Coordinates of C-alpha atoms in Angstrom, one line a residue:
Chain A
M201 CA 18.3 -52.1 62.3
K202 CA 21.6 -53.5 63.5
Q203 CA 23.4 -51.9 60.5
F204 CA 21.6 -48.6 61.3
R205 CA 22.8 -48.7 64.9
K206 CA 26.3 -49.5 63.8
N207 CA 26.3 -46.7 61.3
Y208 CA 25.0 -44.3 63.9
R209 CA 27.9 -45.3 66.3
V210 CA 30.4 -44.9 63.5
L211 CA 29.0 -41.5 62.5
K212 CA 29.2 -40.3 66.1
E213 CA 32.8 -41.3 66.3
L214 CA 33.6 -39.7 62.9
V215 CA 32.0 -36.4 64.1
R216 CA 33.9 -36.6 67.3
L217 CA 37.2 -37.3 65.5
R218 CA 36.6 -34.5 63.0
F219 CA 36.0 -32.0 65.8
Q220 CA 39.1 -33.2 67.6
N221 CA 41.0 -32.9 64.4
L222 CA 39.9 -29.4 63.7
M223 CA 40.6 -28.3 67.2
M224 CA 44.2 -29.4 67.0
F225 CA 44.8 -26.0 65.4
K226 CA 43.0 -22.9 66.6
I227 CA 43.0 -21.3 63.1
G228 CA 41.9 -24.6 61.5
F229 CA 38.8 -24.5 63.8
F230 CA 37.9 -20.8 63.8
G231 CA 39.1 -20.0 60.3
P232 CA 36.3 -21.7 58.4
F233 CA 33.7 -19.7 60.3
F234 CA 35.3 -16.5 59.0
V235 CA 36.0 -17.8 55.5
D236 CA 32.6 -19.4 54.9
G237 CA 31.0 -16.3 56.4
S238 CA 32.9 -14.1 54.0
L239 CA 31.9 -16.3 51.1
F240 CA 28.3 -16.0 52.1
A241 CA 28.6 -12.2 52.3
V242 CA 30.0 -12.1 48.8
Q243 CA 27.2 -14.3 47.5
L244 CA 24.6 -12.0 49.1
L245 CA 26.3 -9.0 47.4
V246 CA 26.1 -10.7 44.1
F247 CA 22.4 -11.5 44.6
Q248 CA 21.8 -7.9 45.7
A249 CA 23.5 -6.6 42.5
V250 CA 21.6 -9.0 40.3
Y251 CA 18.1 -8.5 41.9
S252 CA 18.1 -4.9 42.9
N253 CA 17.2 -3.9 39.4
V254 CA 14.8 -6.9 38.7
E255 CA 11.3 -6.5 40.0
R256 CA 9.9 -9.8 38.6
I257 CA 11.1 -13.1 37.2
G258 CA 8.1 -14.8 35.6
S259 CA 5.4 -15.0 38.3
W260 CA 7.8 -14.4 41.1
G261 CA 8.2 -11.0 42.8
K262 CA 11.0 -9.8 45.2
G263 CA 9.8 -11.9 48.1
E264 CA 9.7 -15.1 46.2
M265 CA 13.2 -14.4 44.8
I266 CA 14.5 -13.8 48.3
I267 CA 13.0 -17.1 49.4
Y268 CA 14.7 -18.7 46.5
I269 CA 18.1 -17.3 47.4
G270 CA 17.6 -18.4 51.0
T271 CA 16.6 -21.9 49.9
Y272 CA 19.6 -22.3 47.7
S273 CA 21.9 -21.0 50.4
L274 CA 20.3 -23.4 52.8
L275 CA 20.8 -26.4 50.6
N276 CA 24.3 -25.4 49.9
A277 CA 25.1 -24.7 53.6
V278 CA 23.7 -28.0 54.8
N279 CA 25.6 -29.8 52.1
M280 CA 28.8 -28.0 53.2
V281 CA 28.3 -28.8 56.9
I282 CA 27.6 -32.5 56.3
C283 CA 29.3 -34.0 53.3
F284 CA 30.8 -31.5 50.7
F285 CA 34.4 -31.7 51.9
G286 CA 34.3 -35.5 52.2
I287 CA 32.8 -36.0 48.8
C288 CA 35.3 -33.6 47.3
G289 CA 38.1 -36.1 48.1
I290 CA 36.5 -39.0 46.3
S291 CA 38.3 -38.5 43.0
G292 CA 41.7 -38.1 44.6
K293 CA 41.2 -41.2 46.7
I294 CA 40.3 -43.2 43.6
K295 CA 43.2 -41.8 41.7
N296 CA 45.9 -42.3 44.3
G297 CA 44.8 -45.7 45.6
E298 CA 43.7 -44.4 49.0
M299 CA 40.3 -46.0 48.4
D300 CA 42.0 -49.4 49.3
L301 CA 41.8 -48.6 53.0
Y302 CA 38.1 -47.7 52.8
L303 CA 37.2 -50.9 50.8
T304 CA 38.8 -53.2 53.4
K305 CA 36.8 -51.9 56.4
P306 CA 33.4 -53.3 57.3
V307 CA 31.5 -50.1 56.8
S308 CA 30.2 -48.5 53.6
P309 CA 33.1 -46.7 52.0
L310 CA 30.7 -44.0 50.7
F311 CA 29.1 -43.5 54.1
R312 CA 32.5 -43.1 55.7
I313 CA 34.0 -40.8 53.0
S314 CA 30.9 -38.6 52.9
L315 CA 30.8 -38.0 56.6
E316 CA 34.4 -38.0 57.7
R317 CA 35.0 -34.4 56.9
I318 CA 32.0 -32.5 58.3
N319 CA 32.5 -28.8 58.5
P320 CA 31.0 -27.0 61.5
G321 CA 32.4 -23.7 60.0
S322 CA 29.3 -23.6 57.8
I323 CA 26.7 -23.9 60.5
P324 CA 26.3 -20.1 60.8
L325 CA 25.4 -20.1 57.1
V326 CA 22.6 -22.5 57.8
I327 CA 21.2 -20.1 60.4
M328 CA 21.7 -17.1 58.1
S329 CA 20.0 -18.9 55.2
V330 CA 17.0 -19.6 57.4
C331 CA 16.9 -15.9 58.3
I332 CA 16.9 -15.0 54.6
I333 CA 14.0 -17.4 54.0
F334 CA 12.0 -15.8 56.8
Y335 CA 12.8 -12.4 55.4
G336 CA 11.6 -13.5 52.0
I337 CA 8.3 -14.8 53.4
H338 CA 7.9 -11.5 55.2
T339 CA 8.7 -9.5 52.0
A340 CA 6.2 -11.6 50.0
D341 CA 3.7 -11.0 52.6
M342 CA 3.0 -14.7 52.9
Q343 CA 1.5 -16.7 55.7
P344 CA 2.1 -20.3 54.7
G345 CA 0.1 -22.9 56.6
G346 CA 1.5 -26.0 58.2
K347 CA 0.8 -28.1 55.1
K348 CA 2.8 -25.9 52.9
V349 CA 5.7 -25.7 55.4
L350 CA 5.7 -29.5 55.6
C351 CA 5.7 -29.8 51.8
Y352 CA 8.6 -27.3 51.7
L353 CA 10.6 -29.3 54.3
F354 CA 9.9 -32.5 52.3
W355 CA 11.2 -30.9 49.1
L356 CA 14.2 -29.5 50.9
L357 CA 15.0 -33.0 52.2
I358 CA 14.8 -34.7 48.9
M359 CA 16.6 -32.0 47.0
Q360 CA 19.4 -32.3 49.6
V361 CA 19.5 -36.0 48.6
F362 CA 19.5 -34.9 45.0
Y363 CA 22.4 -32.5 45.5
Y364 CA 24.3 -35.3 47.2
D365 CA 23.5 -37.7 44.4
M366 CA 24.8 -35.2 41.8
E367 CA 28.0 -34.6 43.7
V368 CA 28.7 -38.3 44.1
L369 CA 27.7 -39.1 40.6
I370 CA 30.2 -36.7 39.1
R371 CA 33.1 -38.0 41.3
S372 CA 32.2 -41.6 40.7
I373 CA 33.2 -41.1 37.1
A374 CA 36.8 -41.1 38.4
F375 CA 36.4 -44.9 38.7
Y376 CA 36.2 -45.0 34.9
T377 CA 38.4 -42.1 33.7
I378 CA 41.7 -40.6 34.7
S379 CA 40.3 -37.3 36.0
T380 CA 37.0 -35.7 36.8
A381 CA 38.4 -32.2 37.0
K382 CA 36.5 -30.9 33.9
M383 CA 33.3 -32.5 35.2
E384 CA 33.8 -30.7 38.5
Q385 CA 34.3 -27.5 36.7
L386 CA 31.0 -28.0 34.8
E387 CA 29.3 -28.8 38.1
E388 CA 30.6 -25.6 39.6
A389 CA 29.5 -23.5 36.6
C390 CA 26.0 -25.0 36.7
L391 CA 25.7 -24.5 40.4
D392 CA 26.8 -21.0 40.1
L393 CA 24.3 -20.2 37.4
C394 CA 21.4 -22.0 39.1
M395 CA 22.2 -20.3 42.4
K396 CA 21.6 -16.9 40.7
L397 CA 18.7 -17.9 38.5
P398 CA 15.6 -19.9 39.5
G399 CA 14.4 -22.7 37.3
I400 CA 11.4 -20.7 36.2
A401 CA 13.7 -18.3 34.3
F402 CA 14.7 -21.0 31.9
Y403 CA 12.9 -21.6 28.7
G404 CA 13.2 -23.9 25.7
I405 CA 16.4 -25.8 25.4
Y406 CA 17.8 -24.2 28.5
K407 CA 14.9 -25.5 30.5
F408 CA 15.4 -29.0 29.1
I409 CA 19.1 -28.9 30.0
F410 CA 18.6 -27.6 33.5
Y411 CA 15.6 -29.6 34.3
C412 CA 16.5 -32.9 32.7
I413 CA 20.2 -33.3 31.8
L414 CA 22.0 -31.3 34.4
P415 CA 18.9 -30.8 36.7
Y416 CA 20.5 -28.2 39.0
G417 CA 17.6 -25.9 37.9
I418 CA 15.1 -27.8 40.0
M419 CA 17.1 -28.0 43.1
A420 CA 15.9 -24.9 44.9
T421 CA 13.1 -24.0 42.5
L422 CA 10.8 -26.9 43.5
P423 CA 10.9 -26.3 47.3
V424 CA 10.1 -22.7 46.7
Q425 CA 7.3 -23.5 44.3
S426 CA 5.9 -25.9 46.9
L427 CA 6.0 -23.2 49.6
I428 CA 4.4 -20.5 47.5
G429 CA 1.7 -22.9 46.2
E430 CA 2.9 -22.8 42.6
M431 CA 3.8 -26.4 42.2
S432 CA 1.7 -28.5 39.8
L433 CA 1.1 -32.2 40.3
G434 CA 3.0 -33.0 37.2
L435 CA 6.0 -31.0 38.3
G436 CA 5.9 -32.7 41.7
I437 CA 5.9 -36.1 40.1
Y438 CA 8.7 -35.1 37.8
G439 CA 10.8 -33.8 40.7
I440 CA 10.3 -37.1 42.7
L441 CA 11.1 -39.2 39.6
A442 CA 14.2 -37.1 38.8
V443 CA 15.5 -37.7 42.3
C444 CA 14.7 -41.4 42.1
I445 CA 16.4 -41.8 38.7
F446 CA 19.5 -39.9 39.7
T447 CA 19.8 -41.8 43.0
G448 CA 19.5 -45.0 41.1
V449 CA 22.1 -43.9 38.5
T450 CA 24.5 -42.7 41.2
A451 CA 24.1 -46.0 43.2
F452 CA 24.7 -48.0 40.1
L453 CA 27.8 -45.9 39.0
W454 CA 29.3 -46.1 42.5
K455 CA 28.7 -49.8 43.0
N456 CA 29.8 -50.7 39.5
G457 CA 32.8 -48.4 39.9
I458 CA 33.9 -50.1 43.1
R459 CA 33.8 -53.4 41.2
H460 CA 36.0 -51.9 38.4
Y461 CA 38.3 -50.1 40.8
N462 CA 41.9 -50.5 39.6
S463 CA 43.7 -49.6 42.7
A464 CA 46.8 -47.5 42.0
S465 CA 49.9 -49.6 42.5
S466 CA 51.6 -49.7 45.9
Chain B
M813 CA 41.6 -76.3 57.0
N814 CA 42.3 -74.0 54.0
V815 CA 41.5 -70.4 54.7
I816 CA 42.6 -69.3 51.2
E817 CA 42.2 -71.1 48.0
T818 CA 42.9 -69.8 44.5
E819 CA 42.8 -71.7 41.2
N820 CA 44.2 -70.2 38.0
L821 CA 43.8 -66.8 39.5
T822 CA 44.6 -64.2 36.8
K823 CA 44.5 -60.4 36.7
T824 CA 45.1 -58.8 33.4
Y825 CA 45.5 -55.1 32.8
K826 CA 45.1 -53.4 29.5
R827 CA 47.7 -50.8 28.7
Y828 CA 47.6 -48.2 26.0
K829 CA 50.6 -48.3 23.7
K830 CA 51.1 -44.8 22.6
R831 CA 53.1 -44.2 19.5
E832 CA 56.0 -41.8 19.6
G833 CA 55.5 -38.0 19.2
I834 CA 52.5 -35.7 18.6
I835 CA 51.4 -37.6 15.5
G836 CA 51.2 -40.7 17.7
S837 CA 49.1 -38.8 20.2
I838 CA 46.7 -37.6 17.4
Q839 CA 46.4 -41.1 16.0
G840 CA 45.6 -42.3 19.5
L841 CA 42.5 -40.1 19.6
W842 CA 40.9 -42.2 16.9
K843 CA 42.6 -45.6 17.0
R844 CA 44.3 -47.0 20.0
E845 CA 46.5 -50.0 20.4
Y846 CA 46.4 -51.8 23.7
E847 CA 48.6 -54.5 25.1
E848 CA 47.5 -56.9 27.9
K849 CA 49.7 -57.4 30.9
N850 CA 49.1 -60.3 33.2
A851 CA 49.9 -58.8 36.6
V852 CA 49.0 -62.2 38.1
N853 CA 49.0 -65.2 35.9
S854 CA 47.2 -68.5 36.7
V855 CA 48.2 -68.6 40.4
N856 CA 47.1 -71.7 42.4
L857 CA 47.4 -71.2 46.1
K858 CA 46.2 -73.0 49.2
I859 CA 46.9 -71.6 52.6
E860 CA 46.0 -73.3 55.8
E861 CA 44.8 -71.7 59.0
G862 CA 47.6 -70.5 61.2
E863 CA 50.3 -70.5 58.5
F864 CA 52.8 -67.7 58.2
I865 CA 53.5 -67.3 54.5
G866 CA 56.0 -65.1 52.7
L867 CA 55.2 -63.7 49.3
I868 CA 58.4 -62.6 47.6
G869 CA 59.2 -61.3 44.2
P870 CA 60.9 -58.4 42.5
N871 CA 59.1 -55.1 41.9
G872 CA 56.1 -55.5 39.6
A873 CA 56.1 -59.2 40.1
G874 CA 52.4 -59.2 41.2
K875 CA 52.6 -59.6 44.9
T876 CA 50.6 -56.6 45.8
T877 CA 48.0 -57.3 43.1
L878 CA 47.6 -60.8 44.6
I879 CA 47.1 -59.3 48.0
K880 CA 44.6 -56.8 46.6
M881 CA 42.6 -59.7 45.0
L882 CA 42.7 -61.7 48.2
T883 CA 41.3 -58.7 50.2
G884 CA 38.7 -57.9 47.6
I885 CA 40.1 -54.5 46.7
I886 CA 40.3 -55.5 43.0
A887 CA 38.4 -58.2 41.1
P888 CA 40.3 -60.9 39.4
T889 CA 40.0 -61.2 35.6
S890 CA 39.5 -64.9 35.7
G891 CA 40.0 -67.9 37.9
R892 CA 38.6 -69.0 41.3
I893 CA 39.3 -67.3 44.6
E894 CA 37.9 -68.1 48.0
V895 CA 39.0 -66.5 51.2
L896 CA 37.4 -67.8 54.4
G897 CA 34.6 -69.2 52.2
Y898 CA 33.9 -65.8 50.6
Y899 CA 34.5 -64.3 47.2
P900 CA 36.5 -61.3 48.3
N901 CA 35.3 -58.8 45.7
D902 CA 31.7 -59.2 46.9
L903 CA 33.0 -56.9 49.6
K904 CA 30.7 -58.2 52.3
N905 CA 31.0 -56.6 55.6
E906 CA 31.0 -60.0 57.4
F907 CA 34.0 -61.0 55.4
K908 CA 35.8 -57.7 56.0
E909 CA 35.4 -58.3 59.7
K910 CA 37.5 -61.4 59.5
Y911 CA 40.7 -60.1 58.0
A912 CA 42.9 -57.1 58.3
V913 CA 45.4 -55.5 55.9
V914 CA 48.4 -53.4 56.6
M915 CA 50.1 -51.6 53.7
G916 CA 53.5 -50.3 54.5
Q917 CA 53.0 -47.3 52.3
K918 CA 49.4 -46.4 53.2
S919 CA 48.4 -45.4 56.6
Q920 CA 45.0 -45.9 58.2
L921 CA 45.8 -43.7 61.2
F922 CA 44.6 -40.1 61.6
F923 CA 47.9 -38.2 61.5
E924 CA 46.8 -35.1 63.5
L925 CA 45.3 -37.2 66.2
T926 CA 46.5 -39.9 68.6
A927 CA 46.6 -43.6 67.9
N928 CA 44.0 -44.0 70.7
D929 CA 41.6 -41.8 68.7
T930 CA 41.9 -44.0 65.6
L931 CA 41.5 -47.1 67.7
R932 CA 38.2 -45.7 69.0
L933 CA 36.9 -45.3 65.5
F934 CA 37.9 -48.9 64.6
K935 CA 36.2 -50.1 67.7
E936 CA 32.9 -48.8 66.4
I937 CA 33.6 -49.9 62.8
Y938 CA 34.2 -53.5 63.9
G939 CA 31.5 -53.3 66.7
I940 CA 33.9 -54.4 69.5
P941 CA 32.3 -54.3 72.9
E942 CA 33.9 -51.9 75.4
A943 CA 35.3 -54.5 77.8
E944 CA 36.8 -56.6 74.9
Y945 CA 38.2 -53.5 73.3
Q946 CA 40.0 -52.5 76.5
E947 CA 41.3 -56.0 77.1
R948 CA 42.6 -56.4 73.5
K949 CA 44.1 -52.9 73.4
Q950 CA 45.9 -53.5 76.7
Y951 CA 47.3 -56.8 75.4
F952 CA 48.8 -55.2 72.3
I953 CA 50.0 -52.2 74.1
E954 CA 52.0 -54.5 76.4
L955 CA 53.1 -56.7 73.6
F956 CA 54.4 -53.8 71.5
G957 CA 55.6 -51.8 74.5
V958 CA 53.9 -48.6 73.4
E959 CA 52.0 -47.4 76.5
K960 CA 53.6 -44.0 76.4
L961 CA 52.9 -43.4 72.7
M962 CA 49.2 -44.0 72.8
N963 CA 48.4 -40.4 73.5
M964 CA 50.9 -38.8 71.2
Q965 CA 50.0 -37.2 67.9
V966 CA 50.6 -39.8 65.2
R967 CA 52.5 -37.4 63.0
T968 CA 55.1 -37.0 65.8
L969 CA 55.9 -40.7 65.9
S970 CA 58.8 -42.3 64.2
L971 CA 58.2 -44.7 61.3
G972 CA 58.8 -47.7 63.5
E973 CA 56.5 -46.5 66.2
R974 CA 53.8 -45.7 63.6
M975 CA 54.0 -49.2 62.2
K976 CA 53.5 -50.6 65.6
M977 CA 50.3 -48.5 65.8
E978 CA 49.2 -49.6 62.4
L979 CA 49.6 -53.2 63.5
I980 CA 47.6 -52.6 66.7
A981 CA 44.8 -51.0 64.7
A982 CA 44.8 -53.9 62.3
L983 CA 44.8 -56.6 65.0
L984 CA 42.3 -55.0 67.3
H985 CA 39.3 -57.0 66.0
N986 CA 41.2 -60.3 66.2
P987 CA 41.3 -61.0 62.5
Q988 CA 41.6 -64.6 61.3
I989 CA 43.9 -63.5 58.4
L990 CA 46.4 -60.6 58.5
F991 CA 47.7 -59.4 55.1
L992 CA 50.9 -57.4 55.4
D993 CA 52.2 -55.6 52.4
E994 CA 55.8 -54.6 53.1
P995 CA 55.3 -53.7 56.7
T996 CA 59.0 -53.1 57.4
I997 CA 59.7 -50.9 54.4
G998 CA 61.9 -48.0 55.4
L999 CA 62.4 -49.2 59.0
D1000 CA 65.8 -49.5 60.6
A1001 CA 67.2 -52.8 61.7
I1002 CA 66.1 -52.5 65.3
A1003 CA 62.5 -51.6 64.5
S1004 CA 62.3 -54.3 61.8
R1005 CA 63.5 -56.9 64.3
Q1006 CA 61.0 -55.8 66.9
I1007 CA 58.2 -55.9 64.4
R1008 CA 59.2 -59.4 63.3
G1009 CA 59.2 -60.5 66.9
F1010 CA 55.7 -59.2 67.5
L1011 CA 54.3 -60.8 64.3
K1012 CA 55.8 -64.1 65.3
Q1013 CA 54.2 -63.8 68.7
V1014 CA 50.8 -62.9 67.3
N1015 CA 50.9 -65.8 64.9
Q1016 CA 51.8 -68.2 67.6
E1017 CA 49.6 -66.9 70.4
K1018 CA 46.5 -65.9 68.5
G1019 CA 46.8 -68.4 65.6
T1020 CA 46.4 -65.6 63.1
T1021 CA 47.2 -66.6 59.5
I1022 CA 49.7 -64.1 58.2
I1023 CA 50.5 -63.4 54.6
L1024 CA 53.6 -61.2 54.3
T1025 CA 55.1 -59.6 51.3
S1026 CA 58.5 -58.1 51.8
H1027 CA 61.6 -57.2 49.9
Y1028 CA 63.7 -57.9 53.0
M1029 CA 64.6 -61.5 52.9
E1030 CA 65.5 -61.3 56.6
D1031 CA 61.7 -60.9 57.3
I1032 CA 60.9 -63.9 55.2
K1033 CA 63.7 -66.1 56.5
T1034 CA 63.0 -65.3 60.2
L1035 CA 59.2 -65.5 60.0
C1036 CA 57.8 -67.6 57.2
G1037 CA 57.9 -71.4 57.4
R1038 CA 56.6 -71.4 53.8
C1039 CA 57.2 -69.0 51.1
V1040 CA 55.8 -68.3 47.6
V1041 CA 58.0 -66.7 45.0
I1042 CA 56.3 -64.8 42.3
N1043 CA 57.9 -63.4 39.2
H1044 CA 56.2 -61.9 36.1
G1045 CA 52.8 -62.7 37.7
S1046 CA 53.5 -66.4 37.9
K1047 CA 54.3 -68.6 40.9
I1048 CA 57.7 -70.0 40.5
Y1049 CA 58.2 -71.6 43.9
D1050 CA 55.9 -72.7 46.7
G1051 CA 57.4 -74.6 49.6
R1052 CA 59.6 -74.5 52.7
T1053 CA 61.6 -71.3 53.0
E1054 CA 64.6 -73.3 54.3
A1055 CA 64.6 -75.5 51.2
L1056 CA 64.4 -72.4 49.0
F1057 CA 67.5 -71.0 50.5
E1058 CA 69.3 -74.3 50.6
K1059 CA 68.7 -74.6 46.9
Y1060 CA 69.8 -71.2 45.9
Q1061 CA 72.3 -70.2 48.6
N1062 CA 75.1 -72.1 47.0
S1063 CA 78.2 -70.4 48.2
K1064 CA 79.8 -69.2 51.4
K1065 CA 82.0 -66.2 52.1
I1066 CA 85.2 -66.8 54.0
T1067 CA 87.2 -64.0 55.5
A1068 CA 90.7 -64.7 56.8
I1069 CA 93.1 -62.3 58.5
F1070 CA 96.8 -63.1 58.7
E1071 CA 99.7 -61.6 60.7
Q1072 CA 102.2 -62.4 57.9
P1073 CA 101.6 -61.5 54.3
V1074 CA 100.0 -64.4 52.4
D1075 CA 99.7 -65.2 48.7
G1076 CA 95.9 -65.7 48.1
S1077 CA 96.1 -67.5 44.8
R1078 CA 96.5 -70.9 46.4
F1079 CA 93.1 -70.7 48.1
L1080 CA 91.4 -70.0 44.8
T1081 CA 90.8 -73.5 43.6
D1082 CA 87.1 -72.9 42.7
G1083 CA 86.2 -69.7 44.3
L1084 CA 86.2 -66.0 43.7
M1085 CA 88.5 -63.5 45.4
L1086 CA 86.4 -60.6 46.7
E1087 CA 89.2 -58.8 48.5
D1088 CA 92.8 -59.5 48.3
T1089 CA 95.3 -57.6 50.5
P1090 CA 98.5 -59.1 51.9
H1091 CA 97.0 -59.5 55.4
K1092 CA 93.3 -60.1 54.5
K1093 CA 91.5 -62.4 52.1
V1094 CA 87.8 -62.5 51.4
I1095 CA 86.8 -65.4 49.2
S1096 CA 83.4 -66.6 47.9
V1097 CA 83.5 -70.4 47.5
P1098 CA 80.9 -73.0 46.5
K1099 CA 79.3 -74.6 49.5
E1100 CA 80.8 -78.0 48.8
K1101 CA 84.3 -76.6 48.5
T1102 CA 84.2 -74.7 51.8
Y1103 CA 86.0 -77.5 53.7
Q1104 CA 88.9 -77.7 51.2
V1105 CA 89.5 -73.9 51.1
L1106 CA 89.3 -73.7 54.9
Q1107 CA 91.9 -76.4 55.2
A1108 CA 94.2 -74.5 52.9
I1109 CA 93.7 -71.3 54.9
M1110 CA 94.4 -73.0 58.2
E1111 CA 97.7 -74.2 56.9
E1112 CA 98.8 -70.5 56.8
N1113 CA 97.9 -70.0 60.5
P1114 CA 95.4 -67.2 60.2
S1115 CA 94.9 -64.9 63.2
D1116 CA 91.2 -64.7 62.6
I1117 CA 88.7 -66.4 60.3
S1118 CA 85.0 -66.2 59.7
V1119 CA 82.6 -68.1 57.5
E1120 CA 79.3 -66.4 56.4
E1121 CA 76.3 -67.3 54.5
E1122 CA 76.1 -65.7 51.1
E1123 CA 74.5 -62.3 51.0
I1124 CA 70.7 -62.6 50.8
G1125 CA 70.4 -60.0 48.0
T1126 CA 72.6 -62.2 45.8
V1127 CA 70.5 -65.3 46.6
V1128 CA 67.3 -63.4 45.8
E1129 CA 68.6 -62.3 42.5
R1130 CA 69.4 -65.9 41.7
I1131 CA 66.0 -67.1 42.8
Y1132 CA 64.3 -64.6 40.5
K1133 CA 66.6 -65.4 37.6
G1134 CA 66.3 -69.1 38.3
R1135 CA 63.0 -69.4 36.5
S1136 CA 64.1 -67.7 33.3
E1137 CA 67.2 -69.9 33.1
T1138 CA 65.2 -73.2 33.3

């Protein structure tokens, strides 16, 4: 409890500092709203181009696909607001020895790195993503009850954790190798693909890859399936297991990595 | 009471030995040869509470690696290490609350913000109550004389001013041990002297144990009662700083100015003429011959004369070479 309170105080201060930092330059503060908004608009155009000619994917109709797009955008936007820009710096910090300063402070280095570069510029994307989800629900002519909504929120939460795990996992490899640039490219390609195609579109070996090895395919698919009432018990258990396993592997790689950290020379 | 104890502390790095050319690179894809380098080699060290210790050695000697092991940043390959009763690489928060580290080449301040902003974050990280925070901050602001700089953007501060802020940030939580890795690097003489003065005061008033690495012997001579010399990862001297310089500072520099032209060869019984003009002689003489040479110079009625200690750089070179000669 004491640790939780301390982390909360540190988080509050990190957020405050980040806002102050961004506000030092007007463009630095307002720019991301414009850039992230443009990025989002481009994504929407891509989705529209892809799905305007597709009536169904598996059992999903237009409404479900719009919910999927909204869900993925929401996961992505929340990630960008909270931790994306902090985590992106991990490999560099390991490589140039900057991690030294994090390891010598009495607060979890991962906690501090993850949350020290929050990005308020992506908050509008969160709002727009929620709007897309509501539009999808309307298009699918659904009236999900409280239980389904709670289930959906639960899956959103654990998939947000899962997304975070995957990001940290890939960058933790920098503790053991010289560079993670290629891994980050692979991550980007997988995210790009899974943002456009829901997990239900994969079959055979592709399903194995995107559900088990690089499980980006389940990230937005499972929350949507829980909302539209298409999730089987087995799939639910698999989803929770996958998150637990990947969280464990990430924690192990990170902790072990810190112990093997060969700080770059002075 | 010992706050730091190491026994046979060793850190070994494995380095890939690449053969020359593209063929060597291709061979390296399948079979690699590694060589092991002992960055720190069986170092035994005991440091008592309140000591001010200097760690000196040439580049690549292992000073920074030793500091990194003592602070837990890297794990030792073998040997025993205990700092304030902890194994540093366990990276326990309660251990990290008891020490601070300042690295001359790595800043912990937020460059776009003010030092006050960074201090606020550190207050929360170290869980310092508000009243204590204000009191300690005020103490250091007065000590370092930086009242007017606290609300300036860090990036606009000079190197010396920034280092003062780094030290305040490091000392804010009253650490028992302060590790300083080249804190005066790049600073001008005035800023270096100021920093040395503050460190001395902190060591005396707060009883903080300070471990300092520096290439500037002036830092070590002025501040550290004890110094440890490291070369090629091994400890080659551990004792009083004065004694070290007495041992290795074995000549003096005499400068004499004459109104009439003088032949300098008669002063050179055992020394080395560094500058020889008709009116000025600069001679390096062994310590024990100083009196004799001075007597000879005085017979020529010099208009001015000065006797200086040997240049520190030369002494350091001798200290580092001293090990390989024995």
